[in-house]
mmCIF file of C-alpha atoms and ligand atoms in Angstrom:
data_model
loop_
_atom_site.group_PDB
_atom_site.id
_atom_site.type_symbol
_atom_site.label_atom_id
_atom_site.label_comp_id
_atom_site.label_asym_id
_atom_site.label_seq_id
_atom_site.Cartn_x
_atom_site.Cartn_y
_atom_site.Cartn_z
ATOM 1 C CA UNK L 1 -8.282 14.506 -19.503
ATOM 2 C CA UNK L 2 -9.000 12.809 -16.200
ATOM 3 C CA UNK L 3 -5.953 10.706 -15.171
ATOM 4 C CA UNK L 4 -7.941 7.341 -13.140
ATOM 5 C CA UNK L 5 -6.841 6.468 -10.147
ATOM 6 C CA UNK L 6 -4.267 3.642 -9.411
ATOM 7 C CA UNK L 7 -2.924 2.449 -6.555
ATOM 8 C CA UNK L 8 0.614 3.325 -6.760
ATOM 9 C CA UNK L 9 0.594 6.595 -7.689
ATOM 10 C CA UNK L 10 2.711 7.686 -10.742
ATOM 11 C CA UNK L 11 4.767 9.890 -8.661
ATOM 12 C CA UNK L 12 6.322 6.594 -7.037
ATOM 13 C CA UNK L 13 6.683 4.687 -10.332
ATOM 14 C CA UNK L 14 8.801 7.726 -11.317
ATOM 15 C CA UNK L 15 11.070 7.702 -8.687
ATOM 16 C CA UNK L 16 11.708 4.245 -9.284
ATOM 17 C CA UNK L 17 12.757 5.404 -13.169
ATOM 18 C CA UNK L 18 14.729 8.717 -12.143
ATOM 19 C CA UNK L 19 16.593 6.853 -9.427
ATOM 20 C CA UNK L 20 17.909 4.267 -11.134
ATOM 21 C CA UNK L 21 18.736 2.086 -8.216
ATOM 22 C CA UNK L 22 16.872 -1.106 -9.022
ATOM 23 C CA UNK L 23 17.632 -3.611 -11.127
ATOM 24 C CA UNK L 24 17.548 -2.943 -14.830
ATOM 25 C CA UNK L 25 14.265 -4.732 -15.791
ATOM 26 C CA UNK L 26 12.717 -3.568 -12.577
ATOM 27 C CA UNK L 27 12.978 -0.121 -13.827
ATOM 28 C CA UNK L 28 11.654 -0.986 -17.459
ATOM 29 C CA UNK L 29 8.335 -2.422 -15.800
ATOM 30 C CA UNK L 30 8.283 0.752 -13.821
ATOM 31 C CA UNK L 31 8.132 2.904 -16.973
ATOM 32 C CA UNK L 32 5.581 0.556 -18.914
ATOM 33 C CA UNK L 33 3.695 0.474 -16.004
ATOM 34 C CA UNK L 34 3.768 4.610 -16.292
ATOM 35 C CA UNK L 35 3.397 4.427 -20.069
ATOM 36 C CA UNK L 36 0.284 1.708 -20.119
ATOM 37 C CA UNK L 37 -1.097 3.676 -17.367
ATOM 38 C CA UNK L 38 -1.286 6.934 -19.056
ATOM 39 C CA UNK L 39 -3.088 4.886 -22.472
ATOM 40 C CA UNK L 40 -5.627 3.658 -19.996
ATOM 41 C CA UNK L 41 -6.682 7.061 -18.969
ATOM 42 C CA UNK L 42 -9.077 7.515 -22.411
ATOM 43 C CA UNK L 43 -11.042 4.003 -20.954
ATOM 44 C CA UNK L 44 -12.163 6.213 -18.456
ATOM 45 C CA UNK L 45 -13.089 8.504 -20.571
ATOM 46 C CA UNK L 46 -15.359 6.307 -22.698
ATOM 47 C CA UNK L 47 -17.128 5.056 -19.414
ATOM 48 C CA UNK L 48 -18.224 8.633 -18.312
ATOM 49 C CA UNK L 49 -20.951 9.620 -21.177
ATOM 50 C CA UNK L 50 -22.820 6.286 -20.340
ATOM 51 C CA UNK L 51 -21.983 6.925 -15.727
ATOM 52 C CA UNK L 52 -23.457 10.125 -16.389
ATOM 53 C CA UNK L 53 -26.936 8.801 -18.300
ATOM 54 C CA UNK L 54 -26.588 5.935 -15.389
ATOM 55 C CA UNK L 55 -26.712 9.069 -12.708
ATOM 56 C CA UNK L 56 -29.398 10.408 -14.334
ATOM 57 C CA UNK L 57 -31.556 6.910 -14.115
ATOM 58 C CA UNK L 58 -30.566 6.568 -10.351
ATOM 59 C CA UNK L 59 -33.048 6.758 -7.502
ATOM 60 C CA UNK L 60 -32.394 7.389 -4.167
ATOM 61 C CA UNK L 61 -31.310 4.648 -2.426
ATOM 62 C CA UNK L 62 -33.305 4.102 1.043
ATOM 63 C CA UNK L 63 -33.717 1.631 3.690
ATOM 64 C CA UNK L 64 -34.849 -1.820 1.956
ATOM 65 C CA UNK L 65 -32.478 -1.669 -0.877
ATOM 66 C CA UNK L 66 -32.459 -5.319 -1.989
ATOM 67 C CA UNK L 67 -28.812 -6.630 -2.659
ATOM 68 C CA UNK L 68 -27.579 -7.887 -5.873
ATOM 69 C CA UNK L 69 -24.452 -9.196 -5.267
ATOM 70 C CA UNK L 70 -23.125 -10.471 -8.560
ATOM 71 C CA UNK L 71 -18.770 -10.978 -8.759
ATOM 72 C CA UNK L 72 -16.650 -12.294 -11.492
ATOM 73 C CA UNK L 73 -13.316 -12.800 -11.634
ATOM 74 C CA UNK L 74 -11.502 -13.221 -14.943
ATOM 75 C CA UNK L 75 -8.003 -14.447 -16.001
ATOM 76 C CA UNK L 76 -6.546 -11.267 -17.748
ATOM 77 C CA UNK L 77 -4.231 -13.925 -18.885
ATOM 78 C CA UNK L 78 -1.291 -11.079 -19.087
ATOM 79 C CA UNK L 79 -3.232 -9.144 -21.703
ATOM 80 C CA UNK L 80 -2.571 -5.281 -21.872
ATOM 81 C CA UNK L 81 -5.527 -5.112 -24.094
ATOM 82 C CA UNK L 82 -7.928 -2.802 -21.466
ATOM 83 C CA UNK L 83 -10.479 -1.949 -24.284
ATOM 84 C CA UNK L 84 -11.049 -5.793 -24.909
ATOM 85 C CA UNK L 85 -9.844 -8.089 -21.863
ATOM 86 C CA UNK L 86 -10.277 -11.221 -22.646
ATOM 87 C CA UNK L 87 -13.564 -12.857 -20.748
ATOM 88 C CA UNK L 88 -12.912 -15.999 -22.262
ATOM 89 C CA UNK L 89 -11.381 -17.566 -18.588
ATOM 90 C CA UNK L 90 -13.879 -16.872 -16.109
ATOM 91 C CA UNK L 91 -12.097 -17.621 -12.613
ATOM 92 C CA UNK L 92 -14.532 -17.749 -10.216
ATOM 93 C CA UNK L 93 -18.324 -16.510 -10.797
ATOM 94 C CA UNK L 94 -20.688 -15.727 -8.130
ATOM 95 C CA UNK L 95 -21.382 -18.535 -5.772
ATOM 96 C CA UNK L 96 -19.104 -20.811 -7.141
ATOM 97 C CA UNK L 97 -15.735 -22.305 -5.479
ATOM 98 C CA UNK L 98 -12.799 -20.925 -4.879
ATOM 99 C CA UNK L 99 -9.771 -21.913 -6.755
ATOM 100 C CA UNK L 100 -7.081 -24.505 -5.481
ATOM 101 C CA UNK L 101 -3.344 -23.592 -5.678
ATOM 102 C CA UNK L 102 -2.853 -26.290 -8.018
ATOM 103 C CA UNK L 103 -4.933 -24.028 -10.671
ATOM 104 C CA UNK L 104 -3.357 -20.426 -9.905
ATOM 105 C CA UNK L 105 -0.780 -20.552 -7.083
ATOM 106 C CA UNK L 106 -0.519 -16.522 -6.611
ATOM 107 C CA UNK L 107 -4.672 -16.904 -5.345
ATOM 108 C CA UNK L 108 -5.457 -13.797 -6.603
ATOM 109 C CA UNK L 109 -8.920 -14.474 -7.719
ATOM 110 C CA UNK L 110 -9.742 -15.543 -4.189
ATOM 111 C CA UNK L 111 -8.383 -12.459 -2.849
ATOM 112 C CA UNK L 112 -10.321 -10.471 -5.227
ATOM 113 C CA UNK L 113 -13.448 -12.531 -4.769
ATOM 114 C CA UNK L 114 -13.154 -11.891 -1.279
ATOM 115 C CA UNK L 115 -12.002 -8.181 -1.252
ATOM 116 C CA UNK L 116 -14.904 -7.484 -3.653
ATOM 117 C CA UNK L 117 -17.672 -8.917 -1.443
ATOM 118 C CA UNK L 118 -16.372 -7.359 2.210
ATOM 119 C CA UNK L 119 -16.430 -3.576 0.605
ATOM 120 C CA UNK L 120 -20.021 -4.656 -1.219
ATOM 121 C CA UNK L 121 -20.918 -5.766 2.651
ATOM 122 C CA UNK L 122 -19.816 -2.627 3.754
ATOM 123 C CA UNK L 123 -21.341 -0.210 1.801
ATOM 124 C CA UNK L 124 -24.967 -2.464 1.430
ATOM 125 C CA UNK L 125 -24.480 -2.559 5.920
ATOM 126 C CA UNK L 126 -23.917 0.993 6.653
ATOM 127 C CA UNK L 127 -25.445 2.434 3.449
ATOM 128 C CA UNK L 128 -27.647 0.417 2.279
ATOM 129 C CA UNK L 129 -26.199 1.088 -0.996
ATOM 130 C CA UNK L 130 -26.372 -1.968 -3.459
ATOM 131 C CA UNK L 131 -22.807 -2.183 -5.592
ATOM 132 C CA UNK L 132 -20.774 0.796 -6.752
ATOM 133 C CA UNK L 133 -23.452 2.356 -8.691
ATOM 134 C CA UNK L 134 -25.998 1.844 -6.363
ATOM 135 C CA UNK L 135 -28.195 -0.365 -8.834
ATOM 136 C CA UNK L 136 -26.903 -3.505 -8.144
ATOM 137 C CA UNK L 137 -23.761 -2.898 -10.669
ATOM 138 C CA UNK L 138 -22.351 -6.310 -10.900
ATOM 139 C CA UNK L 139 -18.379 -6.364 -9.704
ATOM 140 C CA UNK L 140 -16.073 -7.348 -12.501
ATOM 141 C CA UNK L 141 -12.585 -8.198 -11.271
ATOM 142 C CA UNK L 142 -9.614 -9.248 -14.234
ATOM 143 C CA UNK L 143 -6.053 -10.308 -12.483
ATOM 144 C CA UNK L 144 -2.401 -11.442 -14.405
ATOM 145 C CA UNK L 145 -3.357 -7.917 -16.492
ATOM 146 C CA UNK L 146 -0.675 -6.942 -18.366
ATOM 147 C CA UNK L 147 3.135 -8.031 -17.129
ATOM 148 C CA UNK L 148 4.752 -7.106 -14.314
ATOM 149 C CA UNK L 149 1.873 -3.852 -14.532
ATOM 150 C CA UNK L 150 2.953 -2.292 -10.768
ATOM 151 C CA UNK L 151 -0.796 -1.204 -10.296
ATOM 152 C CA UNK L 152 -4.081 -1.867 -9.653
ATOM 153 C CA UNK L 153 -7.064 0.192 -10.283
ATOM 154 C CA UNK L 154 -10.596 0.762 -11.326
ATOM 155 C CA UNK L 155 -11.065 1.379 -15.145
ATOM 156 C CA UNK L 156 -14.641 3.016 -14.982
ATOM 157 C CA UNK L 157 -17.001 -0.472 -15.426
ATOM 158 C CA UNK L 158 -14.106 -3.018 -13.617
ATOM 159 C CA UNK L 159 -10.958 -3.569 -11.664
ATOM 160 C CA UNK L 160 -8.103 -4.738 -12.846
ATOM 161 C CA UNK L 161 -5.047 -5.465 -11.346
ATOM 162 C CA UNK L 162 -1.452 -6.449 -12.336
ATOM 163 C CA UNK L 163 0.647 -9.237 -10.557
ATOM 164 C CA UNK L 164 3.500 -6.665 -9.651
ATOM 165 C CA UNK L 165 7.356 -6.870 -10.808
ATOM 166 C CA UNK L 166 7.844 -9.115 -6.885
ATOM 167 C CA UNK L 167 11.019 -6.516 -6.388
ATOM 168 C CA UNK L 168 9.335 -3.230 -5.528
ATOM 169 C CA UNK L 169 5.494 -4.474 -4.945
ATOM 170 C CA UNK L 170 4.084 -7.647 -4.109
ATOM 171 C CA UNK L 171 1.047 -8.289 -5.924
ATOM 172 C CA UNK L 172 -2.191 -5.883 -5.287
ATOM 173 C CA UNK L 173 -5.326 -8.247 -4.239
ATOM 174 C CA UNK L 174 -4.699 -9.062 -0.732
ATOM 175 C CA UNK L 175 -5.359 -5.357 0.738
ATOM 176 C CA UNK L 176 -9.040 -5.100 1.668
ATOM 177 C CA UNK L 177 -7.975 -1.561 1.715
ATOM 178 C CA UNK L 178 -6.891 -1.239 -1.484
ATOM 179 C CA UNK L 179 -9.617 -3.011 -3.363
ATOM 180 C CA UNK L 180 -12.573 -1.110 -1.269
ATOM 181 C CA UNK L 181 -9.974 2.299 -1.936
ATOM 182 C CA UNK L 182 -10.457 1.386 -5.546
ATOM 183 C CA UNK L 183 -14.023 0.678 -5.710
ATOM 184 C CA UNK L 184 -14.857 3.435 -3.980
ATOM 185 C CA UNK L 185 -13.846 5.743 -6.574
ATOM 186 C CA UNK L 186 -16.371 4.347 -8.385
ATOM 187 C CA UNK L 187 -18.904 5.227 -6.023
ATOM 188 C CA UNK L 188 -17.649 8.957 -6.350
ATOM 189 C CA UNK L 189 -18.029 8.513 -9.724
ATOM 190 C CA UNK L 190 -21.572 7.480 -9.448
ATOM 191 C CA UNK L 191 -22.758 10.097 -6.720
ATOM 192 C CA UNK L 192 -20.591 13.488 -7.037
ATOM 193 C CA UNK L 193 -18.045 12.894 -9.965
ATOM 194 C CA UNK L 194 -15.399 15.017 -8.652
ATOM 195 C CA UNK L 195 -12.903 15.868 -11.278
ATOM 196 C CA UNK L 196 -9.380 14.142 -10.711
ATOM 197 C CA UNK L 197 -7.367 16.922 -10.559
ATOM 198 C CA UNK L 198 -5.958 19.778 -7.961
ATOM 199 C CA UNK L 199 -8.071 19.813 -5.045
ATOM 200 C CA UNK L 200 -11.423 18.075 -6.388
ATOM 201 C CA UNK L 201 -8.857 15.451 -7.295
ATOM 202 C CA UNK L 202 -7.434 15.618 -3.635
ATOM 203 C CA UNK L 203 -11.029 15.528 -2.152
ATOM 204 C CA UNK L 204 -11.592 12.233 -4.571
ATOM 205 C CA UNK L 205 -8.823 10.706 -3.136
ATOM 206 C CA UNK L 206 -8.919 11.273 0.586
ATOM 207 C CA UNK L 207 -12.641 9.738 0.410
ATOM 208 C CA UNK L 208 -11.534 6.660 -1.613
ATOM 209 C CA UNK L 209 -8.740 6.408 1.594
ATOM 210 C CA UNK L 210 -11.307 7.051 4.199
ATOM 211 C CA UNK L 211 -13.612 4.887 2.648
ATOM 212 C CA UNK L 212 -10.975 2.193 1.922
ATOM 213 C CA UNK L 213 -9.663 1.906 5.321
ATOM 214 C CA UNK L 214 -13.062 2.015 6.890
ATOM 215 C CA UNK L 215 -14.069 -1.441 4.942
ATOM 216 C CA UNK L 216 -10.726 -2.631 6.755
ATOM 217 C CA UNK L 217 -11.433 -1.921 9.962
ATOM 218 C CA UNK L 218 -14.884 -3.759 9.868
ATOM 219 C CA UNK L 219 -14.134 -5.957 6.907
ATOM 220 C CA UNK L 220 -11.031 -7.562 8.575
ATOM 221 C CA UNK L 221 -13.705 -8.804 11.400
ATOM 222 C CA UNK L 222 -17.028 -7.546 10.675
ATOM 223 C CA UNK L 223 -18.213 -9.223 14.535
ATOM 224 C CA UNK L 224 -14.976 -7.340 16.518
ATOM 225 C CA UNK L 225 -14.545 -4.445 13.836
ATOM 226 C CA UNK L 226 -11.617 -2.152 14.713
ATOM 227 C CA UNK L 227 -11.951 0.843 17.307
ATOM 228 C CA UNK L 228 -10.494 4.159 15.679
ATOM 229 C CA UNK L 229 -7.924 4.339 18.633
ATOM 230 C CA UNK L 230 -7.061 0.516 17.013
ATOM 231 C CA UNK L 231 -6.660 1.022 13.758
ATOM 232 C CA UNK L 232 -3.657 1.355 11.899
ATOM 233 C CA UNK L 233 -4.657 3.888 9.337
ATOM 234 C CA UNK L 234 -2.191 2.189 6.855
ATOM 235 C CA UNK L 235 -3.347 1.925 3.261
ATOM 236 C CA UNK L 236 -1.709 -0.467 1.557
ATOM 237 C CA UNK L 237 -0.228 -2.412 4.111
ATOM 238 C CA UNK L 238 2.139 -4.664 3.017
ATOM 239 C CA UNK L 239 2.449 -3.848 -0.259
ATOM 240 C CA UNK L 240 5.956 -3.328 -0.418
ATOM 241 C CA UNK L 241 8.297 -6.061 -1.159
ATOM 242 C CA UNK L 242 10.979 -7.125 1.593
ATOM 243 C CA UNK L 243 13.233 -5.028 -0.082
ATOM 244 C CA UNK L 244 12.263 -1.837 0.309
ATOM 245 C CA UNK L 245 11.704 0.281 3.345
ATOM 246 C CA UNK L 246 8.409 1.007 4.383
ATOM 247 C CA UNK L 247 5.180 -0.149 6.461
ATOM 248 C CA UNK L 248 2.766 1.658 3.639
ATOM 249 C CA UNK L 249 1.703 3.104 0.752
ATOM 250 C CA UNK L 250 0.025 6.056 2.796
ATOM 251 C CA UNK L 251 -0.045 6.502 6.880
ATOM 252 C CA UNK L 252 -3.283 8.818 7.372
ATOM 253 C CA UNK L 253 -2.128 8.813 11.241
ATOM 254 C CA UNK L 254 1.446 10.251 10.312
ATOM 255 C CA UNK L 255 1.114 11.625 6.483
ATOM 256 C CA UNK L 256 4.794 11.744 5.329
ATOM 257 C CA UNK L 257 6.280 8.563 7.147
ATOM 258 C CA UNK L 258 4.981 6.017 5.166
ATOM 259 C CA UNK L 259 8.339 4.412 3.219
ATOM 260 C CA UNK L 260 11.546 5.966 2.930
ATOM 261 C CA UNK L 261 13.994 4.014 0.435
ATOM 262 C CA UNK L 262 16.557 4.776 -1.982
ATOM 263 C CA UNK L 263 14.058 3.286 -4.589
ATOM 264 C CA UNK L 264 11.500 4.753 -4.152
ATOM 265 C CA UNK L 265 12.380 8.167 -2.534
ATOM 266 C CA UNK L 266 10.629 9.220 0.536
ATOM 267 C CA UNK L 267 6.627 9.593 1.300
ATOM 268 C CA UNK L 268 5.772 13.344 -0.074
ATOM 269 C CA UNK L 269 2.542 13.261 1.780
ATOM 270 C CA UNK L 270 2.008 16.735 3.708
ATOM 271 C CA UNK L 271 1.128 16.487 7.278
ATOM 272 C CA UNK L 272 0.214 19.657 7.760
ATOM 273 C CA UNK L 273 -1.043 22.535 6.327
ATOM 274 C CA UNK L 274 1.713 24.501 6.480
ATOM 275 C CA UNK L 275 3.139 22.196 3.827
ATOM 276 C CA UNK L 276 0.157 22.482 1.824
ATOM 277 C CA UNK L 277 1.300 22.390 -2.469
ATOM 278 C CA UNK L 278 -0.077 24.166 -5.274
ATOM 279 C CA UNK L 279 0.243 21.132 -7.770
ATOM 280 C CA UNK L 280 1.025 22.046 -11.569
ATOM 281 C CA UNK L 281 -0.117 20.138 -14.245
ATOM 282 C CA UNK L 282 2.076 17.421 -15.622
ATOM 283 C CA UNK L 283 1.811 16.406 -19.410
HETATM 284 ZN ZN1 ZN T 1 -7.297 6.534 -5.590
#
């Protein structure tokens, strides 16, 4: 089994539940986050038989692709139901408005909205590659999923993302870097599946990063995109709460220096290769 990608990796959510330093419900959306998590690994699953046929179908994509931009952004309306999300609340639909505060205060349908076009930009710009899949696959977002879910990620066919538990995380859709890191993994999944574990896994990971960040650094201001020398190389920015200590999820300048909290624990990311680990696999 192929564990899918998330945002926070399990390793932190762990931490969280063996160090026993945050508050008591805190912890509990930790581990359901961990449990619900590891359940929405078979989704994945389902969605490879029909990526692979899809693979099959594709054609090279060349110079006068023609884009099919074509976002939706659904109220997951707290369901943990990932089989069968509820498309019953459409939030915002291509071309249509944005939503007020008055109608969903945390604006994270904008943010998706947003997030979902600047990586589809990207990608169409410098690749002339239309949607994840290459074919114009139309970008289905669902936020509020589950309660207090501490994650975000790509399911295979559509992103989904949690509202956080607002002690560890703040919520998930205002990183361009995290929504293009997250998307892109479906791109690898379309164009050289590489299998989530060990290094294959690693490799799948560092290009979702590289990938990610690069949408930032043009996304952010596509007319005075970032320099290398300018950019922060910080993925997930900001997605730690005021209370805990740290500037990232990742630092791909200085692996290893990301956060460093009682919490959580400390950034395990090897800077070297010296420090390189042989993972084992976990149950
Ligand atoms: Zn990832």
């Amino acid at each position: 089994m192929s564990p899918i990608c998330c945002v926070v990796p399990e390793y932190i959510l762990r931490a969280v539940v063996e160090k026993g330093e945050a508050p008591e419900h805190i912890i509990s959306a930790c581990q359901s986050t961990i449990d619900n998590t590891r359940r929405l690994q078979d989704a994945r699953i389902q969605h490879g038989q029909s990526i692979v046929s899809a693979q099959q179908q594709q054609t090279a994509q060349a110079a006068g692709a023609v884009r099919h931009l074509k976002r939706t952004i659904y109220n997951a309306q707290n369901s943990w139901d990932s089989d069968d999300l509820p498309r019953d609340k459409v939030m915002i639909k291509e071309g249509g408005v944005l939503i007020s505060k008055e109608e969903d205060s945390s604006q994270d349908a904008n943010e998706c909205y947003v997030g979902f076009k600047k990586t589809y930009d990207f990608y169409f710009e410098f690749f002339k590659r239309d949607s994840v899949n290459g074919r114009g696959l139309k970008l289905d977002g669902f936020v509020h999923y589950g309660q207090r879910y501490a994650n975000a990620f790509w399911d295979g066919r559509e992103m989904i993302f949690g509202d956080g538990d607002g002690h560890i995380f703040n919520g998930f859709t205002d990183e361009l870097d995290v929504i293009a890191h997250e998307l892109t993994h479906g791109v690898v999944q379309y164009t050289s599946p590489l299998e989530y574990k060990f290094q294959s896994g690693a490799l799948n990971e560092s290009i979702a990063d590289v990938f990610g960040i690069m949408v930032k650094q043009w996304g952010t201001d596509p007319e005075h995109p970032q320099t290398v020398d300018q950019a922060s190389w910080l993925i997930g920015e900001g997605i730690w709460a005021k209370n805990i200590k740290g500037k990232a999820l990742r630092d791909m300048k200085n692996p290893g220096t990301a956060y460093d909290d009682a919490t959580v624990g400390k950034d395990p990311q090897p800077a070297h290769w010296n420090d390189f680990k042989k993972l084992e696999l976990s149950d």
